[in-house]
C-alpha positions as a printed Julia matrix, in Angstrom:
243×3 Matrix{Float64}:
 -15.73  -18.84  49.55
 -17.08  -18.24  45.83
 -16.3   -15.65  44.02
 -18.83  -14.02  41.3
 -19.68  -11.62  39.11
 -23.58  -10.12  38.48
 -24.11   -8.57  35.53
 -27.06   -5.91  35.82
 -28.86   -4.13  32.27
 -31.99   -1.91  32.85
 -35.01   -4.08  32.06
 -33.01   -7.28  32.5
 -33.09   -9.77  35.16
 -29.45   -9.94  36.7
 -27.24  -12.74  35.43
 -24.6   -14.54  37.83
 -21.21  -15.64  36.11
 -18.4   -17.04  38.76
 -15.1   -16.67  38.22
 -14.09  -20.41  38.66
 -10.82  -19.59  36.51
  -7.76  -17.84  37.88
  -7.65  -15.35  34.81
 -11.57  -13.9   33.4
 -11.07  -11.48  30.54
 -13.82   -9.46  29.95
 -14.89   -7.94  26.17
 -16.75   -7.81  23.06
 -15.05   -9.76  21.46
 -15.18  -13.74  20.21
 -13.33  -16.09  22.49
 -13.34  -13.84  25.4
 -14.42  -15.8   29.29
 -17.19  -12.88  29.53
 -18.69  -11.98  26.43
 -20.55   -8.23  26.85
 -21.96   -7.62  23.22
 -21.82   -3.71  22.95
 -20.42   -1.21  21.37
 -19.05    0.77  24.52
 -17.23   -2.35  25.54
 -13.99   -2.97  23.5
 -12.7    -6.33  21.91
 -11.04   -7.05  25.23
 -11.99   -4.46  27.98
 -10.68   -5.68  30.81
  -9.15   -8.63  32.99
 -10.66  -10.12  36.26
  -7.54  -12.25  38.09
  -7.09  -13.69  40.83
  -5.02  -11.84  44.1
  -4.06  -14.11  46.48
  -6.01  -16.69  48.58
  -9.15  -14.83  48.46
  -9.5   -11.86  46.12
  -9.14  -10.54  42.84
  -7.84   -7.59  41.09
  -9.46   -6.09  37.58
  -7.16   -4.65  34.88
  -8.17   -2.39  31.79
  -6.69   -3.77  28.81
  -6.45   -0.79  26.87
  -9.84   -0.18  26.3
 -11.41    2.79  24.53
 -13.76    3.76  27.32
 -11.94    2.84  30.13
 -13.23    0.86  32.95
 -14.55    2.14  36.47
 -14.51    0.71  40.24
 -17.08    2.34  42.12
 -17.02    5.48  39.69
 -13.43    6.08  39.39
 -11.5     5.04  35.83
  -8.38    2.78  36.94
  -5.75    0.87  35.24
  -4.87   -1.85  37.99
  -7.19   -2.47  41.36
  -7.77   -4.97  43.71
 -11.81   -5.77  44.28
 -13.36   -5.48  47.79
 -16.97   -7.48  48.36
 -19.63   -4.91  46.59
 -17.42   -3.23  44.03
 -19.08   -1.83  41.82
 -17.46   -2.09  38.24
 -18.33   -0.19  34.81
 -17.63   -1.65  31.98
 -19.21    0.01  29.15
 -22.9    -0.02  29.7
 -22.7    -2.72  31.95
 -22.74   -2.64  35.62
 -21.39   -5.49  37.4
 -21.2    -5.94  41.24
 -17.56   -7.82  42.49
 -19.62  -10.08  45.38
 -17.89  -13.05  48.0
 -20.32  -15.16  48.44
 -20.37  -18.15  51.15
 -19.9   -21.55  49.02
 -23.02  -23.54  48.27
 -24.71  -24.99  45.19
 -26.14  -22.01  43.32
 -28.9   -22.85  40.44
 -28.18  -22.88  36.91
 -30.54  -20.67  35.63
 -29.24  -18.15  37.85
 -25.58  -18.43  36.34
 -23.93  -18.34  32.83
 -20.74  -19.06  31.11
 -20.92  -16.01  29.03
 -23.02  -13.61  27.46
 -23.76  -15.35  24.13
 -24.13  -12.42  21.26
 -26.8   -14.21  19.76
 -28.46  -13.5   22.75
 -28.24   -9.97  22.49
 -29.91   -7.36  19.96
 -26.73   -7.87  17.08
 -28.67   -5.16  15.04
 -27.26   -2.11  17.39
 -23.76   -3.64  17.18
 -23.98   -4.46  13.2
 -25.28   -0.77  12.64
 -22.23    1.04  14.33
 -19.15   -2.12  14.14
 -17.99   -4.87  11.84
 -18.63   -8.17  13.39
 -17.16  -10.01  10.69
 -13.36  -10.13   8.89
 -10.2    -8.57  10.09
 -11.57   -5.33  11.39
 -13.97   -7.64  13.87
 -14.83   -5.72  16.93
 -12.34   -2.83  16.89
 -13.87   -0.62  19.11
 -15.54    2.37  17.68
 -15.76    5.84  20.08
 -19.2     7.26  20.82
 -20.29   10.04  22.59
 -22.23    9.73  25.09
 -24.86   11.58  23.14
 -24.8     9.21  20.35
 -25.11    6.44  22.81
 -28.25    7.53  24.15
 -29.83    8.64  20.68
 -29.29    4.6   19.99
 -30.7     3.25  23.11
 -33.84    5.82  22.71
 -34.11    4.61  19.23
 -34.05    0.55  20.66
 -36.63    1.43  22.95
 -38.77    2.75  20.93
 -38.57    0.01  18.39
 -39.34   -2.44  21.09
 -42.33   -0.83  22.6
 -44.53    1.35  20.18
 -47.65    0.81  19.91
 -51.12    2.54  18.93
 -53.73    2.95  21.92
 -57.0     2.99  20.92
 -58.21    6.28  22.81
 -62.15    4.81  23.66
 -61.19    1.83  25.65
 -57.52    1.48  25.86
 -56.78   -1.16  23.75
 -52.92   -1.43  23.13
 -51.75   -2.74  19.81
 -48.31   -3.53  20.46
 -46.22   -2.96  16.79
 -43.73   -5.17  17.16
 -40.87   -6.49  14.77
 -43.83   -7.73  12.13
 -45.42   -4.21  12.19
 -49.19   -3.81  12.36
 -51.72   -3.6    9.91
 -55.12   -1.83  10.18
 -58.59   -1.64   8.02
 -58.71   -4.7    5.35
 -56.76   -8.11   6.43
 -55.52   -6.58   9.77
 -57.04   -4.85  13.22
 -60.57   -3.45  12.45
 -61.47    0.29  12.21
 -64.55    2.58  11.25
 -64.55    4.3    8.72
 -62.25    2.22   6.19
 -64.33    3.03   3.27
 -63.78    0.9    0.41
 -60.89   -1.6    1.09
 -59.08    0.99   3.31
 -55.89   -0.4    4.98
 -53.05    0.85   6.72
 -49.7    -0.66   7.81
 -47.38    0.88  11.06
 -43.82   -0.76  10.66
 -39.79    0.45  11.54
 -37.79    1.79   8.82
 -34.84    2.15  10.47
 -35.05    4.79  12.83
 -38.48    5.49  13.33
 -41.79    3.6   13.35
 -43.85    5.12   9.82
 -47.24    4.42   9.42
 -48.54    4.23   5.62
 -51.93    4.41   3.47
 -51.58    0.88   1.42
 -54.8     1.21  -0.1
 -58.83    1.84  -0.45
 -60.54    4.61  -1.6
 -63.39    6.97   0.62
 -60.34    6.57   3.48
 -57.83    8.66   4.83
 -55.26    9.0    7.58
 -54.28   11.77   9.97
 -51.72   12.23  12.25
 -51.88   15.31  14.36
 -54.63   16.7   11.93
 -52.26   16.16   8.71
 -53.89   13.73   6.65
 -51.06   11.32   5.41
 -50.32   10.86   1.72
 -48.38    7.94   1.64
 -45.95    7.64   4.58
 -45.52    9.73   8.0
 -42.81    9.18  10.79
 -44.38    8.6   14.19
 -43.22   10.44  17.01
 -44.67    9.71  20.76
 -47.55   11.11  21.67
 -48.94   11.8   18.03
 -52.53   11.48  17.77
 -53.63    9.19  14.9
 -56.79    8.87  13.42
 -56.99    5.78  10.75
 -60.61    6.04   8.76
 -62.6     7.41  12.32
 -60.36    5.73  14.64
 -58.77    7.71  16.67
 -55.35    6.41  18.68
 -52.26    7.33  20.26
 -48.97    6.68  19.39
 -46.9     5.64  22.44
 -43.47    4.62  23.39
């Protein structure tokens, strides 16, 4: 019989790790079995162990947000096929499997945090020195302003509104009129440039003259903040900004 954990993440293709070692301890961590790089997961969250023959039994180490089996916050429990287990903003399903040869790009040692999007953990945590990963509390609200903020970052764009056309902003930004994505009306050496600043995507007039740039009918002096759904007109382009 083996013995695994799968580690679901909206957007993400589940990842199989198998406990193969009588003790797993789960955390955020350096040196921990099963590395889950996230604030809402604490240095070391939790231990998977073996329970007998044919089981195992997960254990909250302390942790700041507590861990859940099937929606209920333990300290100690022993893991039935199908558990469901919460460990920060992870999901991960407790499965006994029939023994065979399982493929290696469906399985993994550990969640390597280079693998992950380090910026969210660098902007709230240390990840460096003596204070490295101490877990720092959240609320639940300021958890989701951060993931809103990560998804937006990773898919703005401008959409032309004749035709379609997405223009996908990326970590490089975008720029429009002279030496980037043609528009009409760019006057005189007209150009524009859409990148993140931190917290929002801001588009901004770099240059030309006889060319302008709305957004939502306010023509932009140097820099805006783009919100979803704002209707941008570079030169006599028009586009929308999506999310």
């Amino acid at each position: 019989m083996a013995h695994r954990l799968v580690i679901q993440r909206k957007g993400k293709r589940p990842q199989i790790f198998r406990l193969m070692q009588s003790s797993v301890v789960v955390g955020r961590g350096h040196g921990t079995d099963l590395l889950l790089p996230d604030i809402s997961v604490s240095r070391q969250h939790a231990r998977v162990e073996s329970d007998g023959e044919d089981g195992h039994r997960i254990i909250d180490l302390g942790s700041q947000n507590g861990t859940k089996v099937n929606g209920q916050r333990i300290t100690e429990s022993p893991l039935a096929d199908g558990d469901e287990l919460q460990i920060g903003k992870f999901l991960l399903t407790y499965e006994k499997k029939l023994a065979r040869r399982v493929d290696d790009d469906d399985t993994m040692a550990s969640y390597s945090i280079e693998d992950e999007r380090t910026g969210f953990l660098k902007a709230v945590t240390k990840i460096d020195g003596d204070e490295a990963h101490n877990t720092s509390t959240l609320s639940k609200e300021q958890l989701e302003s951060m993931r809103i903020q990560l998804h937006v970052q990773d898919h703005g764009r401008l959409v032309t509104d004749s035709g379609g056309e997405e223009h996908a902003i990326g970590n490089n930004g975008l720029v429009f009129g002279k030496g980037g994505i043609a528009v009409s009306g760019s006057g005189i050496g007209g150009s524009a440039r859409i990148e993140w600043d931190g917290s929002a995507h801001v588009i901004e007039k770099t240059g030309g003259l006889l060319f302008s740039i709305t957004v939502n009918g306010r023509k932009v002096g140097s820099t805006m903040a783009l919100s979803p759904g704002d209707a941008v007109i570079i030169g006599k382009t028009p586009f929308t900004y999506e999310a």
